[in-house]
PDB file of C-alpha atoms in Angstrom:
ATOM      1  CA  MET V 207      -4.111  -2.754  14.102  1.00 66.00           C
ATOM      2  CA  GLU V 208      -6.062  -2.357  10.868  1.00 79.00           C
ATOM      3  CA  TYR V 209      -5.545   0.669   8.648  1.00 83.00           C
ATOM      4  CA  PRO V 210      -7.574   2.111   5.762  1.00 82.00           C
ATOM      5  CA  LEU V 211      -6.854   1.222   2.157  1.00 80.00           C
ATOM      6  CA  MET V 212      -4.454   3.590   0.359  1.00 83.00           C
ATOM      7  CA  ARG V 213      -3.290   5.197   3.572  1.00 86.00           C
ATOM      8  CA  LYS V 214      -1.494   8.204   2.087  1.00 87.00           C
ATOM      9  CA  ALA V 215      -4.384   8.990  -0.244  1.00 87.00           C
ATOM     10  CA  THR V 216      -6.736   8.802   2.743  1.00 89.00           C
ATOM     11  CA  ALA V 217      -4.447  11.113   4.719  1.00 89.00           C
ATOM     12  CA  VAL V 218      -4.481  13.624   1.851  1.00 89.00           C
ATOM     13  CA  TRP V 219      -8.283  13.679   1.887  1.00 92.00           C
ATOM     14  CA  LEU V 220      -8.479  14.069   5.667  1.00 93.00           C
ATOM     15  CA  LEU V 221      -6.009  16.960   5.578  1.00 89.00           C
ATOM     16  CA  ASP V 222      -7.989  18.711   2.846  1.00 88.00           C
ATOM     17  CA  ASN V 223     -11.474  18.123   4.208  1.00 92.00           C
ATOM     18  CA  THR V 224     -11.314  17.978   8.000  1.00 91.00           C
ATOM     19  CA  THR V 225      -9.827  19.817  10.973  1.00 92.00           C
ATOM     20  CA  LEU V 226      -8.319  16.670  12.472  1.00 92.00           C
ATOM     21  CA  THR V 227      -4.836  17.011  13.940  1.00 92.00           C
ATOM     22  CA  PHE V 228      -1.716  15.546  12.361  1.00 92.00           C
ATOM     23  CA  ARG V 229      -1.558  13.070  15.233  1.00 93.00           C
ATOM     24  CA  GLN V 230      -5.117  11.854  14.695  1.00 93.00           C
ATOM     25  CA  ILE V 231      -4.579  11.408  10.962  1.00 92.00           C
ATOM     26  CA  ALA V 232      -1.213   9.715  11.475  1.00 91.00           C
ATOM     27  CA  THR V 233      -2.661   7.274  13.999  1.00 92.00           C
ATOM     28  CA  PHE V 234      -5.635   6.392  11.805  1.00 91.00           C
ATOM     29  CA  CYS V 235      -3.590   5.974   8.620  1.00 90.00           C
ATOM     30  CA  GLY V 236      -0.644   4.195  10.206  1.00 89.00           C
ATOM     31  CA  LEU V 237       1.810   6.922   9.213  1.00 88.00           C
ATOM     32  CA  HIS V 238       4.444   8.862  11.127  1.00 89.00           C
ATOM     33  CA  GLU V 239       3.229  12.250  12.352  1.00 88.00           C
ATOM     34  CA  LEU V 240       6.148  13.928  10.565  1.00 89.00           C
ATOM     35  CA  GLU V 241       5.073  12.239   7.359  1.00 87.00           C
ATOM     36  CA  VAL V 242       1.569  13.678   7.708  1.00 87.00           C
ATOM     37  CA  SER V 243       3.123  17.083   8.328  1.00 87.00           C
ATOM     38  CA  GLY V 244       5.174  16.615   5.163  1.00 85.00           C
ATOM     39  CA  ILE V 245       2.031  15.767   3.194  1.00 83.00           C
ATOM     40  CA  ALA V 246       0.368  18.944   4.476  1.00 84.00           C
ATOM     41  CA  ASP V 247       3.411  20.994   3.426  1.00 80.00           C
ATOM     42  CA  GLY V 248       3.519  19.390  -0.009  1.00 77.00           C
ATOM     43  CA  GLU V 249       6.889  17.746   0.656  1.00 76.00           C
ATOM     44  CA  VAL V 250       5.519  14.193   0.732  1.00 73.00           C
ATOM     45  CA  ALA V 251       3.019  12.345  -1.470  1.00 66.00           C
ATOM     46  CA  GLY V 252       3.062  14.944  -4.210  1.00 68.00           C
ATOM     47  CA  GLY V 253       0.556  14.114  -6.931  1.00 72.00           C
ATOM     48  CA  ILE V 254      -1.443  11.668  -4.825  1.00 78.00           C
ATOM     49  CA  ARG V 255      -5.187  12.215  -5.095  1.00 81.00           C
ATOM     50  CA  GLY V 256      -7.181  12.118  -1.905  1.00 84.00           C
ATOM     51  CA  ILE V 257      -9.541   9.189  -1.388  1.00 84.00           C
ATOM     52  CA  ASP V 258     -12.740   9.802   0.572  1.00 88.00           C
ATOM     53  CA  PRO V 259     -12.883   7.202   3.388  1.00 88.00           C
ATOM     54  CA  ILE V 260     -16.590   7.929   3.886  1.00 87.00           C
ATOM     55  CA  ILE V 261     -17.525   6.901   0.350  1.00 84.00           C
ATOM     56  CA  ASN V 262     -15.611   3.623   0.605  1.00 78.00           C
ATOM     57  CA  SER V 263     -17.155   2.879   4.023  1.00 81.00           C
ATOM     58  CA  GLN V 264     -14.016   3.118   6.125  1.00 85.00           C
ATOM     59  CA  LEU V 265     -15.165   6.119   8.163  1.00 88.00           C
ATOM     60  CA  THR V 266     -18.454   7.798   8.969  1.00 89.00           C
ATOM     61  CA  ALA V 267     -19.102  11.533   8.975  1.00 90.00           C
ATOM     62  CA  ASP V 268     -20.198  11.266  12.609  1.00 92.00           C
ATOM     63  CA  GLU V 269     -16.906   9.620  13.565  1.00 92.00           C
ATOM     64  CA  ILE V 270     -14.953  12.451  11.946  1.00 92.00           C
ATOM     65  CA  LYS V 271     -17.067  15.078  13.742  1.00 93.00           C
ATOM     66  CA  ARG V 272     -16.605  13.238  17.035  1.00 93.00           C
ATOM     67  CA  CYS V 273     -12.826  13.400  16.731  1.00 93.00           C
ATOM     68  CA  GLU V 274     -12.775  16.949  15.377  1.00 92.00           C
ATOM     69  CA  ALA V 275     -14.516  18.025  18.578  1.00 93.00           C
ATOM     70  CA  ASN V 276     -11.872  16.392  20.772  1.00 93.00           C
ATOM     71  CA  GLU V 277      -8.300  16.102  19.525  1.00 90.00           C
ATOM     72  CA  GLU V 278      -7.511  13.529  22.207  1.00 92.00           C
ATOM     73  CA  LEU V 279      -9.785  10.976  20.526  1.00 92.00           C
ATOM     74  CA  ASP V 280      -8.667   8.531  17.833  1.00 93.00           C
ATOM     75  CA  LEU V 281     -10.623   7.714  14.695  1.00 90.00           C
ATOM     76  CA  GLN V 282     -12.045   4.204  14.593  1.00 90.00           C
ATOM     77  CA  LEU V 283     -11.984   2.299  11.302  1.00 86.00           C
ATOM     78  CA  TYR V 284     -15.590   1.571  10.373  1.00 79.00           C
ATOM     79  CA  LYS V 285     -14.950  -1.067   7.760  1.00 64.00           C
ATOM     80  CA  ASN V 286     -11.930  -2.329   5.884  1.00 53.00           C
ATOM     81  CA  PRO V 287     -13.198  -3.633   2.515  1.00 51.00           C
ATOM     82  CA  ALA V 288     -10.033  -5.676   2.026  1.00 52.00           C
ATOM     83  CA  ALA V 289     -10.713  -7.621   5.210  1.00 47.00           C
ATOM     84  CA  VAL V 290     -14.293  -8.628   4.394  1.00 50.00           C
ATOM     85  CA  GLY V 291     -14.711 -12.379   4.263  1.00 47.00           C
ATOM     86  CA  GLU V 292     -11.098 -13.019   5.184  1.00 46.00           C
ATOM     87  CA  LYS V 293     -10.429 -16.477   6.574  1.00 48.00           C
ATOM     88  CA  LYS V 294      -7.140 -17.940   7.644  1.00 46.00           C
ATOM     89  CA  SER V 295      -6.268 -21.196   5.961  1.00 47.00           C
ATOM     90  CA  ARG V 296      -3.340 -23.528   5.688  1.00 47.00           C
ATOM     91  CA  GLY V 297      -1.638 -24.767   2.583  1.00 48.00           C
ATOM     92  CA  PRO V 298      -0.946 -23.043  -0.759  1.00 50.00           C
ATOM     93  CA  LYS V 299      -2.980 -19.957  -1.511  1.00 52.00           C
ATOM     94  CA  TYR V 300      -5.525 -20.457  -4.285  1.00 50.00           C
ATOM     95  CA  THR V 301      -5.780 -17.727  -6.897  1.00 48.00           C
ATOM     96  CA  PRO V 302      -8.573 -17.682  -9.516  1.00 53.00           C
ATOM     97  CA  LEU V 303      -7.402 -18.244 -13.078  1.00 49.00           C
ATOM     98  CA  SER V 304      -8.604 -14.772 -14.054  1.00 51.00           C
ATOM     99  CA  LYS V 305      -6.144 -13.181 -11.619  1.00 58.00           C
ATOM    100  CA  ARG V 306      -3.084 -15.360 -12.107  1.00 63.00           C
ATOM    101  CA  GLN V 307      -1.843 -13.277 -15.014  1.00 76.00           C
ATOM    102  CA  ASP V 308      -1.700 -10.284 -12.639  1.00 84.00           C
ATOM    103  CA  LYS V 309       0.833 -11.883 -10.306  1.00 89.00           C
ATOM    104  CA  PRO V 310       3.992 -10.676 -12.112  1.00 91.00           C
ATOM    105  CA  ALA V 311       2.753  -7.062 -11.921  1.00 90.00           C
ATOM    106  CA  ALA V 312       2.077  -7.496  -8.200  1.00 91.00           C
ATOM    107  CA  ILE V 313       5.519  -9.000  -7.624  1.00 92.00           C
ATOM    108  CA  ALA V 314       7.096  -6.089  -9.497  1.00 92.00           C
ATOM    109  CA  TRP V 315       5.235  -3.636  -7.230  1.00 93.00           C
ATOM    110  CA  LEU V 316       6.373  -5.422  -4.086  1.00 93.00           C
ATOM    111  CA  VAL V 317      10.044  -5.621  -5.068  1.00 92.00           C
ATOM    112  CA  LYS V 318       9.955  -1.977  -6.204  1.00 91.00           C
ATOM    113  CA  PHE V 319       8.352  -0.422  -3.124  1.00 90.00           C
ATOM    114  CA  HIS V 320       9.191  -3.020  -0.473  1.00 90.00           C
ATOM    115  CA  PRO V 321      12.465  -4.688  -1.531  1.00 89.00           C
ATOM    116  CA  GLU V 322      13.049  -5.772   2.060  1.00 90.00           C
ATOM    117  CA  ILE V 323      10.238  -8.344   1.811  1.00 90.00           C
ATOM    118  CA  THR V 324      11.686 -11.821   1.295  1.00 91.00           C
ATOM    119  CA  ASP V 325      10.830 -14.112  -1.596  1.00 91.00           C
ATOM    120  CA  GLY V 326       9.164 -16.491   0.846  1.00 89.00           C
ATOM    121  CA  GLN V 327       6.902 -13.750   2.201  1.00 91.00           C
ATOM    122  CA  ILE V 328       5.895 -12.653  -1.307  1.00 91.00           C
ATOM    123  CA  SER V 329       5.235 -16.263  -2.263  1.00 89.00           C
ATOM    124  CA  ARG V 330       2.899 -16.790   0.682  1.00 89.00           C
ATOM    125  CA  LEU V 331       1.236 -13.389   0.292  1.00 89.00           C
ATOM    126  CA  ILE V 332       0.061 -13.706  -3.306  1.00 88.00           C
ATOM    127  CA  GLY V 333       0.492 -17.430  -3.945  1.00 84.00           C
ATOM    128  CA  THR V 334       3.329 -17.439  -6.449  1.00 84.00           C
ATOM    129  CA  THR V 335       6.576 -19.351  -6.922  1.00 86.00           C
ATOM    130  CA  LYS V 336      10.025 -18.285  -5.798  1.00 87.00           C
ATOM    131  CA  ASN V 337      11.324 -18.897  -9.318  1.00 89.00           C
ATOM    132  CA  THR V 338       8.936 -16.269 -10.686  1.00 90.00           C
ATOM    133  CA  ILE V 339       9.931 -13.791  -7.981  1.00 91.00           C
ATOM    134  CA  LYS V 340      13.623 -14.405  -8.658  1.00 91.00           C
ATOM    135  CA  ALA V 341      13.125 -13.900 -12.393  1.00 90.00           C
ATOM    136  CA  ILE V 342      11.451 -10.525 -11.802  1.00 92.00           C
ATOM    137  CA  ARG V 343      14.075  -9.389  -9.278  1.00 92.00           C
ATOM    138  CA  GLU V 344      16.843 -10.308 -11.724  1.00 91.00           C
ATOM    139  CA  ARG V 345      14.937  -8.992 -14.763  1.00 90.00           C
ATOM    140  CA  THR V 346      15.013 -12.341 -16.554  1.00 90.00           C
ATOM    141  CA  HIS V 347      11.236 -12.831 -16.622  1.00 88.00           C
ATOM    142  CA  TRP V 348       9.992 -13.427 -20.173  1.00 87.00           C
ATOM    143  CA  ASN V 349       7.604 -10.438 -20.024  1.00 86.00           C
ATOM    144  CA  ILE V 350       9.800  -8.133 -17.967  1.00 86.00           C
ATOM    145  CA  ASN V 351       9.670  -5.125 -20.304  1.00 89.00           C
ATOM    146  CA  SER V 352       5.869  -5.058 -20.381  1.00 88.00           C
ATOM    147  CA  LEU V 353       5.201  -5.295 -16.646  1.00 87.00           C
ATOM    148  CA  THR V 354       3.555  -2.348 -14.899  1.00 90.00           C
ATOM    149  CA  PRO V 355       4.039  -2.643 -11.104  1.00 90.00           C
ATOM    150  CA  THR V 356       0.597  -2.685  -9.474  1.00 90.00           C
ATOM    151  CA  ASP V 357      -0.521  -2.925  -5.845  1.00 89.00           C
ATOM    152  CA  PRO V 358      -1.553  -6.557  -5.151  1.00 88.00           C
ATOM    153  CA  VAL V 359      -4.452  -5.331  -2.979  1.00 88.00           C
ATOM    154  CA  ILE V 360      -5.913  -3.435  -5.933  1.00 87.00           C
ATOM    155  CA  LEU V 361      -5.460  -6.522  -8.096  1.00 83.00           C
ATOM    156  CA  GLY V 362      -7.330  -8.592  -5.519  1.00 83.00           C
ATOM    157  CA  LEU V 363      -4.405 -10.955  -4.941  1.00 86.00           C
ATOM    158  CA  CYS V 364      -4.265 -10.337  -1.195  1.00 87.00           C
ATOM    159  CA  LYS V 365      -6.044  -8.459   1.571  1.00 86.00           C
ATOM    160  CA  GLN V 366      -4.800  -5.139   2.926  1.00 88.00           C
ATOM    161  CA  VAL V 367      -4.522  -6.666   6.394  1.00 88.00           C
ATOM    162  CA  GLU V 368      -2.368  -9.476   5.003  1.00 88.00           C
ATOM    163  CA  LEU V 369      -0.002  -7.048   3.299  1.00 89.00           C
ATOM    164  CA  GLN V 370       0.118  -4.845   6.383  1.00 89.00           C
ATOM    165  CA  ALA V 371       0.922  -7.846   8.578  1.00 88.00           C
ATOM    166  CA  VAL V 372       3.979  -8.544   6.422  1.00 89.00           C
ATOM    167  CA  LEU V 373       5.066  -4.894   6.409  1.00 87.00           C
ATOM    168  CA  ASP V 374       4.683  -4.663  10.184  1.00 86.00           C
ATOM    169  CA  LYS V 375       7.405  -7.297  10.505  1.00 84.00           C
ATOM    170  CA  MET V 376       9.850  -5.161   8.539  1.00 77.00           C
ATOM    171  CA  PRO V 377      12.319  -2.798  10.282  1.00 71.00           C
ATOM    172  CA  LYS V 378      10.771   0.630  10.830  1.00 61.00           C
ATOM    173  CA  LYS V 379      12.236   3.544   8.856  1.00 53.00           C
ATOM    174  CA  GLU V 380      13.597   6.531  10.694  1.00 45.00           C
ATOM    175  CA  SER V 381      11.416   9.629  10.631  1.00 40.00           C
ATOM    176  CA  SER V 382      14.081  11.533   8.670  1.00 43.00           C
ATOM    177  CA  GLU V 383      13.798   8.957   5.895  1.00 47.00           C
ATOM    178  CA  LEU V 384      10.024   9.226   5.789  1.00 43.00           C
ATOM    179  CA  LEU V 385      10.082  12.832   4.628  1.00 44.00           C
ATOM    180  CA  GLY V 386      12.307  11.909   1.726  1.00 47.00           C
ATOM    181  CA  ASN V 387      10.200   8.969   0.599  1.00 48.00           C
ATOM    182  CA  SER V 388       7.423  10.728  -1.258  1.00 43.00           C
ATOM    183  CA  GLY V 389       7.085   8.311  -4.138  1.00 46.00           C
ATOM    184  CA  SER V 390       6.280   5.073  -2.359  1.00 44.00           C
ATOM    185  CA  GLU V 391       2.581   5.199  -3.175  1.00 44.00           C
ATOM    186  CA  THR V 392       0.720   6.466  -6.199  1.00 41.00           C
ATOM    187  CA  ASP V 393      -2.822   7.764  -6.218  1.00 42.00           C
ATOM    188  CA  ILE V 394      -4.242   4.480  -7.473  1.00 42.00           C
ATOM    189  CA  GLY V 395      -1.415   2.100  -6.628  1.00 54.00           C
ATOM    190  CA  VAL V 396      -0.408   1.688 -10.275  1.00 52.00           C
ATOM    191  CA  MET V 397       2.739   3.040 -11.862  1.00 51.00           C
ATOM    192  CA  GLU V 398       2.570   4.628 -15.271  1.00 46.00           C
ATOM    193  CA  PRO V 399       4.610   2.740 -17.888  1.00 44.00           C
ATOM    194  CA  SER V 400       7.040   5.670 -18.024  1.00 40.00           C
ATOM    195  CA  GLN V 401       7.654   5.190 -14.294  1.00 46.00           C
ATOM    196  CA  SER V 402       8.183   1.472 -14.661  1.00 47.00           C
ATOM    197  CA  LEU V 403      10.441  -0.348 -12.272  1.00 52.00           C
ATOM    198  CA  PHE V 404      12.494  -1.469 -15.203  1.00 49.00           C
ATOM    199  CA  SER V 405      12.543   1.520 -17.576  1.00 47.00           C
ATOM    200  CA  GLU V 406      15.536   3.180 -15.944  1.00 47.00           C
ATOM    201  CA  ASN V 407      17.652   0.056 -16.103  1.00 49.00           C
ATOM    202  CA  THR V 408      16.576  -0.598 -19.678  1.00 45.00           C
ATOM    203  CA  ASN V 409      17.681   2.886 -20.749  1.00 48.00           C
ATOM    204  CA  GLN V 410      21.038   2.373 -19.115  1.00 47.00           C
ATOM    205  CA  GLU V 411      21.539  -0.878 -20.961  1.00 47.00           C
ATOM    206  CA  ASN V 412      20.737   0.788 -24.281  1.00 47.00           C
TER     207      ASN V 412
END
């Protein structure tokens, strides 16, 4: 099943601007219903700015009204921008030269927020080498102190559906853990330098 980009940010907007039920929002955004409830109560996703799914062509106003009128209905994704033009291919993934310098930041984001993803999965997802992934995991990468973890979808290194396909293979978290995991997504998918994956460890070393 396809989900909208920036699912928590989309959920925030839907909670603030519609009368959809927690279940409807959870189903559309691919979140647990308790997590949506936590967002509404301010316990989850604090600081995340809502993203309007109508403006980015993932929902229509008519679709929202249709589901507001009947809570048994589920929202239908109108368009997933990250899936446009996607074609499956075999062999190594080609990445334009202009984006290759972004790969370390994407790797840092993946190992920070989804450490359960294997090196092989990361390698196939964004077209990088296992040596680079290992260097970032072990903090031996030459530019480690300057990396700002950034969502690979935002960087254009992979499609949202590709990332979601990898995450769907991971073990599901218990609902009790979901309420405590409020920092897994930022409002724009980019960590501030002060929140860097590596800043805490660096301070400890000093």
